[in-house]
């Protein structure tokens, strides 16, 4: 039992440190050697848990990145209340909650998409599954808003969902270019205007 716990802690250490290094330095430039140096573990420990860097990358996407997106952007969409208020609060509150460190480095999922989504089908599928889940839950919420007559019936729920995700991910990337939040504030104003136009 003690050995199992130690093994799981080692695996988590590799996973957590890899996520941090991929986020700060990029996936392609982060070698297994750099990860092992950061974790102070042996290569044997790495290869005991992961066959290669690709398998580790997929684990980081499914266990770290997906969890972040679910907790920050998907789970809040399930709450009861006015649909437009939920949308506004979810997207705006999330943007306002990011510390300087995350504003500087952008969105981990978006960084992966930009760096490796065209590099390997397995990465593409893993990242797409996160987007698909997010999109699906947004569509359900928008459809609920139509039924409750808070959102206009004649809009495309799919189009709104894709637009909201794309705009949010885009501003996370653009913010990396600036040293202050002025661009975020402008985005938030634009988002509020856009959501107002959806009102029934």
Coordinates of C-alpha atoms in Angstrom, one line a residue:
X1 CA 0.0 0.0 0.0
X2 CA 2.9 2.4 0.9
X3 CA 4.6 1.6 -2.4
X4 CA 1.3 2.3 -4.4
X5 CA 0.9 5.7 -2.6
X6 CA 4.6 6.6 -3.4
X7 CA 4.1 5.5 -7.0
X8 CA 1.0 7.6 -7.3
X9 CA 2.7 10.7 -5.8
X10 CA 5.6 10.3 -8.2
X11 CA 3.1 10.1 -11.1
X12 CA 1.3 13.3 -9.9
X13 CA 4.6 15.1 -9.4
X14 CA 5.6 14.4 -13.0
X15 CA 2.1 15.4 -14.3
X16 CA 2.0 18.7 -12.3
X17 CA 5.6 19.7 -13.1
X18 CA 5.1 18.8 -16.8
X19 CA 1.9 20.9 -17.0
X20 CA 3.8 23.9 -15.5
X21 CA 6.8 23.5 -17.9
X22 CA 4.6 23.0 -20.9
X23 CA 2.6 26.1 -19.9
X24 CA 5.6 28.3 -19.3
X25 CA 7.9 27.1 -22.0
X26 CA 5.9 25.2 -24.6
X27 CA 5.4 21.5 -25.2
X28 CA 7.9 21.1 -28.0
X29 CA 10.8 22.7 -26.2
X30 CA 10.2 20.9 -23.0
X31 CA 12.2 17.7 -23.0
X32 CA 11.9 14.6 -20.7
X33 CA 15.3 15.6 -19.3
X34 CA 14.0 19.1 -18.4
X35 CA 11.0 17.5 -16.7
X36 CA 13.2 15.1 -14.7
X37 CA 15.5 17.9 -13.7
X38 CA 12.5 19.9 -12.4
X39 CA 11.0 17.0 -10.5
X40 CA 14.4 15.8 -9.2
X41 CA 13.3 12.3 -10.3
X42 CA 15.1 9.7 -12.4
X43 CA 14.4 8.8 -16.0
X44 CA 13.5 5.4 -14.7
X45 CA 10.7 6.9 -12.6
X46 CA 9.4 8.7 -15.7
X47 CA 9.4 5.6 -18.0
X48 CA 7.8 3.5 -15.2
X49 CA 4.7 5.8 -15.5
X50 CA 4.8 7.0 -19.1
X51 CA 5.9 5.3 -22.3
X52 CA 7.1 8.6 -23.8
X53 CA 6.5 12.3 -23.9
X54 CA 3.5 11.9 -26.2
X55 CA 1.7 9.7 -23.6
X56 CA 2.6 12.3 -20.9
X57 CA 1.3 15.1 -23.2
X58 CA -2.1 13.3 -23.6
X59 CA -2.2 12.8 -19.8
X60 CA -1.6 16.5 -19.2
X61 CA -4.4 17.4 -21.6
X62 CA -6.9 15.0 -20.2
X63 CA -6.1 15.2 -16.5
X64 CA -5.0 18.8 -16.1
X65 CA -6.2 21.0 -19.0
X66 CA -9.6 19.3 -19.2
X67 CA -10.2 19.6 -15.5
X68 CA -9.3 23.4 -15.6
X69 CA -11.8 24.0 -18.5
X70 CA -14.5 21.9 -16.8
X71 CA -14.2 23.6 -13.4
X72 CA -13.8 27.2 -14.8
X73 CA -16.0 27.3 -17.9
X74 CA -18.3 24.2 -18.1
X75 CA -19.4 23.5 -14.6
X76 CA -20.7 27.1 -13.9
X77 CA -23.0 26.7 -17.0
X78 CA -25.1 24.1 -15.1
X79 CA -26.3 26.5 -12.4
X80 CA -29.9 27.6 -12.3
X81 CA -31.0 31.1 -13.1
X82 CA -31.3 33.5 -16.0
X83 CA -29.4 32.1 -19.0
X84 CA -27.8 35.4 -20.1
X85 CA -26.7 36.2 -16.5
X86 CA -25.1 32.8 -16.3
X87 CA -23.3 33.3 -19.6
X88 CA -22.1 36.8 -18.7
X89 CA -21.0 35.8 -15.2
X90 CA -19.2 32.6 -16.3
X91 CA -17.1 34.3 -19.0
X92 CA -16.5 37.6 -17.3
X93 CA -15.9 36.2 -13.8
X94 CA -13.4 33.7 -15.2
X95 CA -11.5 36.5 -17.0
X96 CA -11.4 38.6 -13.9
X97 CA -10.2 35.7 -11.8
X98 CA -7.0 35.1 -13.6
X99 CA -3.8 36.1 -11.7
X100 CA -1.1 38.0 -13.5
X101 CA 0.9 34.7 -14.1
X102 CA -2.0 33.3 -16.1
X103 CA -2.6 36.5 -18.0
X104 CA 1.0 36.5 -19.0
X105 CA 1.0 32.9 -20.2
X106 CA -2.5 32.7 -21.6
X107 CA -4.8 29.7 -21.8
X108 CA -3.1 26.3 -21.4
X109 CA -5.6 24.7 -23.8
X110 CA -5.2 27.5 -26.4
X111 CA -1.4 27.2 -26.1
X112 CA -1.6 23.5 -26.8
X113 CA -4.0 24.0 -29.7
X114 CA -1.7 26.6 -31.3
X115 CA 1.4 24.6 -30.7
X116 CA 0.6 21.0 -31.4
X117 CA -3.0 20.5 -32.6
X118 CA -1.8 20.1 -36.2
X119 CA 1.2 18.0 -35.1
X120 CA -0.4 14.8 -34.0
X121 CA -4.0 13.4 -34.4
X122 CA -4.1 12.1 -30.8
X123 CA -3.4 15.6 -29.5
X124 CA -6.0 17.0 -31.9
X125 CA -8.7 14.6 -30.7
X126 CA -7.9 15.1 -27.0
X127 CA -8.1 18.9 -27.3
X128 CA -11.2 18.7 -29.5
X129 CA -13.1 16.6 -27.0
X130 CA -12.7 19.5 -24.5
X131 CA -14.0 22.0 -27.0
X132 CA -16.9 19.7 -28.0
X133 CA -18.0 19.2 -24.4
X134 CA -17.8 23.0 -23.7
X135 CA -19.7 23.7 -26.9
X136 CA -22.4 21.1 -26.1
X137 CA -23.1 22.5 -22.6
X138 CA -23.3 26.0 -24.0
X139 CA -25.8 24.9 -26.7
X140 CA -27.9 23.2 -24.0
X141 CA -27.9 26.4 -21.9
X142 CA -28.8 28.6 -24.9
X143 CA -31.6 26.3 -25.9
X144 CA -32.9 26.4 -22.3
X145 CA -32.8 30.2 -22.6
X146 CA -34.9 30.1 -25.7
X147 CA -37.5 27.8 -23.9
X148 CA -37.6 30.2 -21.0
X149 CA -37.9 33.2 -23.3
X150 CA -34.8 35.0 -22.1
X151 CA -32.9 34.4 -25.4
X152 CA -34.3 35.1 -28.9
X153 CA -35.7 32.1 -30.7
X154 CA -34.3 33.0 -34.1
X155 CA -30.6 32.7 -33.2
X156 CA -28.4 29.7 -33.9
X157 CA -27.4 28.2 -30.5
X158 CA -24.4 26.5 -32.2
X159 CA -23.1 29.7 -33.8
X160 CA -23.4 31.5 -30.4
X161 CA -21.6 28.7 -28.6
X162 CA -18.7 28.6 -31.1
X163 CA -18.5 32.4 -31.1
X164 CA -18.3 32.7 -27.3
X165 CA -15.6 30.0 -27.1
X166 CA -13.6 31.4 -29.9
X167 CA -13.7 35.0 -28.6
X168 CA -12.8 34.0 -25.1
X169 CA -9.9 31.9 -26.2
X170 CA -8.8 34.6 -28.6
X171 CA -8.7 37.3 -25.9
X172 CA -6.7 35.0 -23.6
X173 CA -4.1 34.8 -26.4
X174 CA -4.1 38.5 -27.2
X175 CA -3.7 39.5 -23.5
X176 CA -0.3 37.9 -23.6
X177 CA 0.9 40.9 -25.8
X178 CA 0.0 43.5 -23.2
X179 CA 1.2 44.6 -19.8
X180 CA -2.2 45.7 -18.4
X181 CA -5.8 44.7 -18.5
X182 CA -7.1 47.5 -20.8
X183 CA -7.6 45.0 -23.7
X184 CA -9.5 42.7 -21.4
X185 CA -11.8 45.5 -20.2
X186 CA -12.6 46.3 -23.9
X187 CA -13.3 42.7 -24.6
X188 CA -15.7 42.5 -21.6
X189 CA -17.5 45.6 -22.8
X190 CA -17.9 43.9 -26.2
X191 CA -19.1 40.7 -24.7
X192 CA -21.7 42.5 -22.7
X193 CA -23.0 44.2 -25.8
X194 CA -23.1 40.9 -27.7
X195 CA -25.0 39.2 -25.0
X196 CA -27.5 42.0 -24.8
X197 CA -28.3 41.5 -28.5
X198 CA -29.3 37.9 -27.7
X199 CA -31.9 39.0 -25.3
X200 CA -35.5 38.1 -26.1

